[in-house]
């Protein structure tokens, strides 16, 4: 669906950011650039939990009176439900304060169009792998801390299975809870395996931690931007052919998911009027 | 009036610097050009030319020694570049990458619209692992300002907050700093403003508060 431009509104993309690794905020700036270049909003900005500008400062960069806030996060949870509303002083889906209207959408990761993106990424990373002989893993962090992210991944797995993409198996796996991604070769019964990390950024998890768990690397390597872990596909390991993708959030088309989330928000707003 | 228009008016009226960035209208054939303040006197041809606002992020991400500048007001911007920008909108975008929200904070302050948050309020709204920062005592907080903020600790923002509404910061280089780098006409610079303690400060507050607690036991 084409997105109706909003020249009078601002888009504010909220990300996590990192005090250790600048690659962690790169996707947010890229998604912002992509949408800015399409001229769909009067202004496009980013703000962060761990980097500058902070959420409290973000409002000072914005001219527009109507602001769409999109959490560039993979699932609902502590950040989208506690931290962001608190820091941006949001009272619900729409907040009016000091002459400005703030709309708060759902996080990008829970939008149904993520399924298509995951499939596209899997195809790109393993163009010659026959799906009928391939297991697709969607990988998350998985700790007790955020059950929602685990659920978001399980939901995607179900959507992909139902999509008719033809993969022999589609499995969820996690770094720190069962089923463990470290056991990918035992979990998968097919000769080919594709692993897509369900994170926004290529932070330390997808550059360093998961490659070690997979057995591509023996120990965590140097700083992320110097890494080449994604360039050496496929890996012949543990008797299988393994294709490893960068984090799904680094995908350029996340910009479209951001726009989809805004369009859905507007549709809901319209219904309740 | 839009922030970018106000910014271009301020530049027409003589504003030339923010932080370690020099703002130069009509240089190198662009509407605006930016360079490091220590490269102001350099021959523009000797500097590496970049175009467009997005390049500001690349220029400002790493310090000369290779460390990641996650605090943008850190006194470690690298030299040797010139950034050409085609409009006031692009200029504002670029400055927001060098000094996030810096222009807007300055204008809000001039308009008396800047909301300042004192340290206690900031610490009291921390949750998760940073909750413990709440327990930091006043003396510990004052000490932390001297140890974390100010140019000698590499941060060049002017602190606007107090410990709480009744407790100003004690006098120190950090609390006195006015947000403008170096000996420069104060009227021609946009000061960098700190309206609430940053993440780095909160993380240090958590550590200091834990140390205080351990010392009591
Ligand atoms: S609290 Fe403000 S002045 Fe202190 S280090 Fe952080 S940004 Fe700089």
XYZ file of C-alpha atoms and ligand atoms in Angstrom:
498
model
C 0.000 0.000 0.000
C 1.532 3.384 -0.924
C 2.126 5.566 2.084
C 0.331 8.912 2.112
C 3.014 11.566 2.713
C 2.819 13.596 5.909
C 4.717 16.791 5.145
C 3.393 18.462 8.287
C 4.423 15.691 10.638
C 7.705 14.521 12.115
C 8.848 10.926 12.441
C 10.835 10.057 15.530
C 12.539 6.663 15.429
C 13.457 5.395 18.888
C 16.344 2.975 19.233
C 18.346 1.380 21.995
C 21.863 2.486 21.045
C 25.035 1.478 22.794
C 27.880 3.018 24.737
C 30.264 0.386 23.357
C 29.440 -0.200 19.746
C 28.401 2.432 17.182
C 27.166 -0.238 14.768
C 24.330 -0.720 17.144
C 22.723 2.595 16.144
C 23.652 2.468 12.442
C 20.420 0.776 11.320
C 18.275 3.451 12.971
C 20.109 6.218 11.103
C 19.853 4.221 7.879
C 16.120 3.697 8.304
C 15.762 7.430 9.013
C 17.815 8.356 5.909
C 15.786 6.018 3.756
C 12.473 7.576 4.840
C 13.902 11.105 4.698
C 15.085 10.531 1.132
C 11.617 9.455 0.112
C 10.284 12.813 1.332
C 7.397 11.253 3.256
C 7.712 13.334 6.418
C 8.489 16.982 7.047
C 11.231 15.837 9.411
C 12.806 12.542 10.400
C 14.813 12.151 13.603
C 16.307 9.428 15.767
C 16.668 9.292 19.521
C 18.048 6.687 21.879
C 18.094 5.149 25.297
C 21.899 4.800 25.467
C 23.092 7.439 23.012
C 22.411 11.064 22.240
C 20.015 12.600 21.607
C 18.166 11.157 24.564
C 14.415 10.829 24.394
C 14.049 13.821 26.705
C 16.147 15.956 24.348
C 14.509 14.757 21.146
C 11.551 17.129 21.343
C 13.907 20.101 21.119
C 15.012 19.056 17.613
C 11.489 18.941 16.234
C 9.505 21.721 14.565
C 6.356 19.801 13.631
C 3.304 19.834 15.870
C 2.393 16.263 15.049
C 4.956 13.584 15.824
C 4.860 9.866 15.086
C 7.020 7.928 17.517
C 8.027 4.488 16.231
C 9.989 2.163 18.505
C 12.547 0.440 16.270
C 12.456 -2.566 18.585
C 11.811 -6.208 17.919
C 9.047 -6.779 20.462
C 6.874 -5.243 23.117
C 8.474 -5.236 26.518
C 10.278 -3.210 29.133
C 11.508 -0.583 26.654
C 8.375 -0.097 24.625
C 5.985 -0.338 27.557
C 7.935 1.318 30.404
C 11.029 3.212 29.339
C 9.871 4.968 26.161
C 6.482 6.145 27.509
C 8.173 7.369 30.692
C 11.012 9.200 28.939
C 8.833 10.765 26.235
C 6.017 11.322 28.742
C 3.451 9.520 26.638
C 0.071 8.707 28.148
C -1.230 6.245 25.574
C -1.421 5.878 21.820
C -1.925 9.637 21.438
C -0.707 12.301 23.850
C -1.358 16.029 23.528
C 1.053 18.218 25.402
C 2.217 21.825 25.066
C 0.698 22.314 21.635
C 2.115 19.068 20.223
C 0.468 15.762 19.416
C 2.518 12.605 19.920
C 1.403 9.338 18.326
C 2.992 6.185 19.671
C 2.930 3.144 17.374
C 3.689 -0.504 18.064
C 7.296 -1.672 17.675
C 8.448 -2.602 14.158
C 9.181 -6.229 15.064
C 5.574 -7.148 15.790
C 4.243 -6.022 12.412
C 3.017 -8.792 10.147
C 5.180 -7.536 7.258
C 8.271 -8.713 9.187
C 7.497 -12.234 7.993
C 8.058 -11.274 4.364
C 11.273 -9.561 5.317
C 12.613 -12.635 7.114
C 11.825 -14.793 4.083
C 13.474 -12.318 1.753
C 16.581 -12.224 3.924
C 16.748 -16.024 4.037
C 16.536 -16.143 0.239
C 19.256 -13.500 -0.165
C 21.695 -15.158 2.159
C 21.199 -18.634 0.690
C 20.044 -18.161 -2.902
C 21.040 -21.646 -4.012
C 19.790 -23.652 -1.022
C 16.748 -25.748 -1.887
C 14.106 -24.923 0.781
C 12.945 -28.548 0.865
C 16.398 -29.509 2.183
C 16.816 -26.503 4.427
C 16.058 -25.586 8.024
C 15.460 -21.906 8.763
C 16.288 -20.726 12.291
C 14.988 -17.444 13.670
C 17.233 -16.603 16.609
C 16.669 -14.389 19.624
C 18.346 -13.682 22.916
C 15.837 -15.374 25.174
C 16.126 -14.787 28.867
C 13.443 -14.660 31.479
C 13.654 -10.865 31.238
C 11.565 -10.429 28.167
C 9.074 -13.179 27.424
C 7.619 -11.005 24.692
C 10.689 -11.203 22.498
C 10.593 -14.988 22.755
C 6.941 -14.880 21.807
C 7.612 -12.511 18.882
C 10.081 -15.025 17.478
C 7.751 -17.999 17.986
C 4.994 -16.035 16.234
C 7.262 -15.359 13.258
C 8.150 -19.038 13.068
C 4.446 -19.911 12.870
C 3.822 -17.245 10.205
C 6.721 -18.502 8.091
C 5.511 -22.116 8.358
C 2.065 -20.987 7.241
C 3.470 -18.880 4.399
C 4.113 -21.816 2.082
C 7.757 -20.835 1.590
C 8.572 -24.546 1.507
C 11.304 -24.833 4.145
C 11.664 -28.354 5.459
C 11.736 -26.954 8.985
C 11.351 -23.530 10.537
C 12.616 -23.371 14.109
C 13.020 -20.819 16.870
C 16.237 -20.900 18.852
C 17.846 -18.728 21.496
C 21.208 -17.753 22.842
C 20.328 -18.233 26.482
C 17.339 -20.497 26.687
C 16.057 -23.682 25.139
C 16.106 -24.574 22.315
C 19.740 -23.406 22.248
C 21.122 -22.144 18.930
C 24.462 -23.683 19.932
C 22.813 -27.048 19.183
C 21.688 -26.057 15.685
C 23.212 -29.115 14.066
C 21.255 -31.431 16.384
C 18.013 -29.467 16.104
C 18.106 -29.460 12.297
C 17.727 -32.702 10.369
C 18.360 -31.189 6.920
C 21.720 -30.794 5.130
C 21.298 -26.980 4.813
C 20.726 -24.514 7.629
C 19.968 -20.780 7.470
C 20.257 -18.674 10.619
C 18.651 -15.207 10.796
C 19.106 -13.234 14.049
C 15.902 -11.460 15.041
C 17.565 -8.312 16.365
C 17.456 -4.729 15.132
C 21.169 -4.080 15.112
C 24.291 -6.025 14.338
C 25.491 -5.511 17.841
C 27.737 -7.822 19.731
C 25.162 -10.612 19.636
C 25.061 -11.106 15.903
C 28.702 -10.203 15.205
C 30.348 -11.974 18.081
C 28.193 -14.118 20.323
C 26.076 -16.069 17.842
C 29.036 -16.882 15.517
C 30.775 -18.457 18.509
C 27.643 -20.421 19.458
C 27.320 -21.615 15.864
C 30.971 -22.643 15.752
C 31.910 -20.221 12.932
C 34.289 -18.488 15.330
C 36.197 -19.953 18.210
C 36.136 -16.845 20.365
C 34.534 -13.393 20.235
C 36.466 -11.292 17.735
C 37.363 -7.644 17.364
C 35.067 -4.629 17.228
C 32.015 -5.246 15.152
C 32.679 -3.047 12.153
C 35.932 -4.816 11.429
C 34.216 -8.161 11.248
C 33.513 -10.123 8.157
C 31.421 -12.910 9.601
C 28.614 -12.419 7.112
C 30.811 -12.465 4.032
C 31.935 -16.044 4.139
C 28.740 -17.935 3.448
C 28.264 -20.794 3.277
C 30.130 -22.352 6.186
C 30.756 -26.089 6.047
C 30.451 -27.094 9.667
C 29.411 -30.110 11.717
C 28.559 -32.025 8.546
C 26.121 -29.380 7.280
C 26.044 -26.293 5.083
C 25.354 -23.225 7.206
C 24.292 -19.790 5.947
C 24.452 -16.973 8.486
C 22.649 -13.660 8.009
C 23.200 -10.286 9.664
C 20.480 -9.045 12.016
C 17.100 -8.619 10.374
C 16.926 -5.004 11.576
C 19.814 -4.029 9.296
C 17.556 -4.724 6.325
C 16.825 -1.583 4.297
C 13.179 -2.553 4.009
C 12.675 -2.073 7.741
C 11.926 1.479 6.591
C 8.799 0.050 4.953
C 7.838 -1.737 8.140
C 8.124 1.549 10.016
C 5.759 3.104 7.474
C 3.424 0.092 7.718
C 3.282 0.500 11.492
C 2.327 4.176 11.046
C -0.322 3.353 8.449
C -1.815 0.752 10.807
C -1.777 3.258 13.638
C -3.680 5.785 11.511
C -6.189 3.134 10.455
C -6.866 2.251 14.097
C -7.117 5.914 15.041
C -9.641 6.353 12.272
C -11.736 3.433 13.468
C -12.000 4.740 17.009
C -13.108 8.171 15.857
C 9.741 30.083 12.519
C 11.430 26.772 11.794
C 14.569 25.919 13.773
C 16.628 25.724 10.570
C 15.540 29.231 9.544
C 16.349 30.597 12.980
C 19.714 28.904 12.765
C 20.492 30.515 9.423
C 19.487 33.916 10.832
C 21.738 33.363 13.838
C 24.609 32.584 11.487
C 23.871 35.684 9.428
C 24.049 37.596 12.721
C 27.511 36.218 13.472
C 27.250 32.770 15.094
C 30.314 30.788 14.008
C 30.825 27.869 16.374
C 29.235 25.053 18.297
C 31.412 22.789 20.425
C 34.481 21.871 18.393
C 32.718 22.613 15.108
C 33.280 25.786 13.162
C 30.345 27.001 11.037
C 31.338 28.866 7.887
C 28.873 30.354 5.458
C 29.962 30.568 1.814
C 33.050 28.448 1.952
C 34.199 25.853 -0.565
C 31.311 26.748 -2.853
C 28.620 25.508 -0.468
C 25.821 27.372 1.336
C 27.455 26.277 4.597
C 30.621 24.450 5.437
C 31.706 22.912 8.712
C 35.203 22.082 9.909
C 37.053 21.458 13.171
C 37.706 24.692 15.094
C 41.425 23.972 14.982
C 41.291 23.737 11.195
C 39.730 27.182 10.760
C 43.018 28.607 9.543
C 43.895 25.617 7.364
C 43.837 25.803 3.583
C 40.454 24.230 2.677
C 42.205 22.267 -0.084
C 44.281 20.471 2.509
C 41.143 19.105 4.217
C 39.227 16.003 3.232
C 35.982 17.098 1.608
C 32.664 15.509 2.561
C 29.231 16.393 1.249
C 25.808 16.147 2.857
C 24.544 15.914 6.419
C 24.799 12.132 6.794
C 28.619 12.327 6.623
C 28.557 14.132 9.975
C 27.859 10.820 11.677
C 30.922 9.165 10.136
C 33.153 12.093 11.011
C 31.992 12.225 14.631
C 31.761 8.516 15.502
C 35.428 7.736 16.192
C 38.053 9.843 17.920
C 41.560 10.208 16.489
C 42.851 7.452 18.779
C 40.124 5.106 17.551
C 37.778 5.115 20.535
C 34.041 5.356 20.067
C 32.658 8.794 20.970
C 29.306 7.721 22.412
C 29.122 11.007 24.330
C 28.972 13.542 21.548
C 30.012 16.479 23.703
C 33.313 14.752 24.356
C 36.331 16.945 23.621
C 37.732 14.532 21.054
C 36.380 15.453 17.635
C 38.934 14.534 14.990
C 40.436 17.102 12.625
C 41.240 17.246 8.928
C 37.798 17.374 7.265
C 35.448 19.874 5.740
C 31.733 19.168 5.366
C 29.799 20.957 2.622
C 26.074 21.501 3.114
C 23.597 22.864 0.622
C 20.897 24.401 2.821
C 19.939 25.510 6.314
C 17.937 22.279 6.695
C 21.016 20.229 5.894
C 23.072 22.348 8.252
C 20.693 21.707 11.131
C 20.640 17.998 10.346
C 24.435 17.857 10.353
C 24.737 19.808 13.602
C 22.178 17.448 15.172
C 24.564 14.605 14.327
C 27.614 16.382 15.750
C 25.807 17.739 18.805
C 22.426 16.039 19.076
C 19.630 18.540 19.748
C 22.294 21.168 20.565
C 20.802 23.878 18.345
C 17.254 23.262 19.572
C 18.291 23.221 23.237
C 20.055 26.542 22.801
C 17.031 28.119 21.139
C 14.645 26.747 23.758
C 16.917 28.209 26.415
C 16.898 31.602 24.697
C 13.099 31.424 24.555
C 12.939 30.403 28.218
C 11.280 27.143 27.226
C 14.018 24.775 28.252
C 12.904 22.304 30.903
C 15.733 21.491 33.244
C 15.766 18.329 35.280
C 17.651 18.297 38.535
C 19.806 15.322 39.406
C 17.510 13.908 42.125
C 14.562 13.752 39.742
C 16.704 12.133 37.107
C 18.098 9.512 39.506
C 14.706 8.874 41.084
C 13.149 7.896 37.798
C 15.777 5.252 37.035
C 14.509 1.700 36.932
C 16.060 -1.682 36.335
C 19.760 -1.971 37.132
C 20.154 1.814 37.456
C 17.635 2.051 40.298
C 20.486 1.847 42.795
C 21.823 5.220 41.609
C 18.987 6.786 43.638
C 20.845 6.117 46.872
C 23.781 8.365 46.058
C 24.268 11.019 48.780
C 24.551 14.757 48.068
C 28.270 14.869 48.867
C 28.870 11.925 46.566
C 26.870 13.629 43.812
C 28.846 16.865 44.125
C 32.083 14.925 43.946
C 30.876 13.064 40.887
C 30.213 16.320 39.016
C 33.854 17.264 39.536
C 35.014 13.816 38.433
C 32.731 13.240 35.440
C 31.746 16.620 33.955
C 33.657 19.586 32.595
C 36.473 19.986 30.059
C 39.126 18.337 32.218
C 36.959 15.214 32.132
C 36.481 15.706 28.429
C 32.847 16.962 28.463
C 32.197 20.459 27.144
C 28.586 21.046 28.140
C 27.360 23.758 30.423
C 25.504 22.146 33.321
C 22.098 23.715 33.902
C 20.827 21.321 36.570
C 21.367 21.297 40.331
C 21.365 18.434 42.816
C 17.759 19.388 43.599
C 15.826 22.634 43.398
C 17.348 23.837 46.711
C 20.871 22.489 46.297
C 23.069 24.159 43.696
C 26.259 22.551 42.461
C 29.383 23.446 44.395
C 31.797 25.706 42.610
C 34.270 23.831 40.405
C 35.735 23.940 36.917
C 32.922 21.613 35.836
C 30.066 23.606 37.361
C 31.515 26.885 36.093
C 32.087 25.809 32.474
C 29.959 27.798 30.022
C 29.617 25.338 27.137
C 31.917 27.151 24.689
C 35.246 25.571 23.785
C 38.427 27.663 24.001
C 39.034 31.390 24.082
C 36.378 32.603 21.672
C 33.833 35.406 21.519
C 30.945 34.074 23.620
C 28.432 36.002 21.515
C 29.526 34.143 18.373
C 29.141 30.607 19.719
C 26.245 28.285 20.475
C 26.916 26.919 23.965
C 26.379 23.195 24.505
C 23.821 22.746 27.255
C 23.313 19.865 29.668
C 19.674 19.962 30.784
C 19.804 16.687 32.654
C 22.561 14.320 33.707
C 23.565 11.990 30.870
C 23.642 8.176 30.812
C 27.326 8.166 31.494
C 26.775 10.252 34.645
C 23.946 7.976 35.800
C 26.108 4.895 35.282
C 28.862 6.519 37.363
C 26.276 7.515 39.987
C 25.232 3.893 40.274
C 28.839 2.819 40.814
C 29.496 5.577 43.364
C 26.311 4.755 45.198
C 27.282 1.084 45.424
C 30.718 2.099 46.744
C 29.092 4.330 49.395
C 26.868 1.470 50.422
C 29.778 -0.979 50.677
C 31.776 1.516 52.752
C 28.906 1.756 55.272
C 28.798 -1.981 55.829
S 26.123 15.042 32.945
Fe 26.162 16.612 31.354
S 27.955 17.825 31.778
Fe 28.170 15.903 32.926
S 29.300 14.519 31.607
Fe 27.156 14.146 31.197
S 26.661 15.507 29.496
Fe 28.591 16.243 30.347
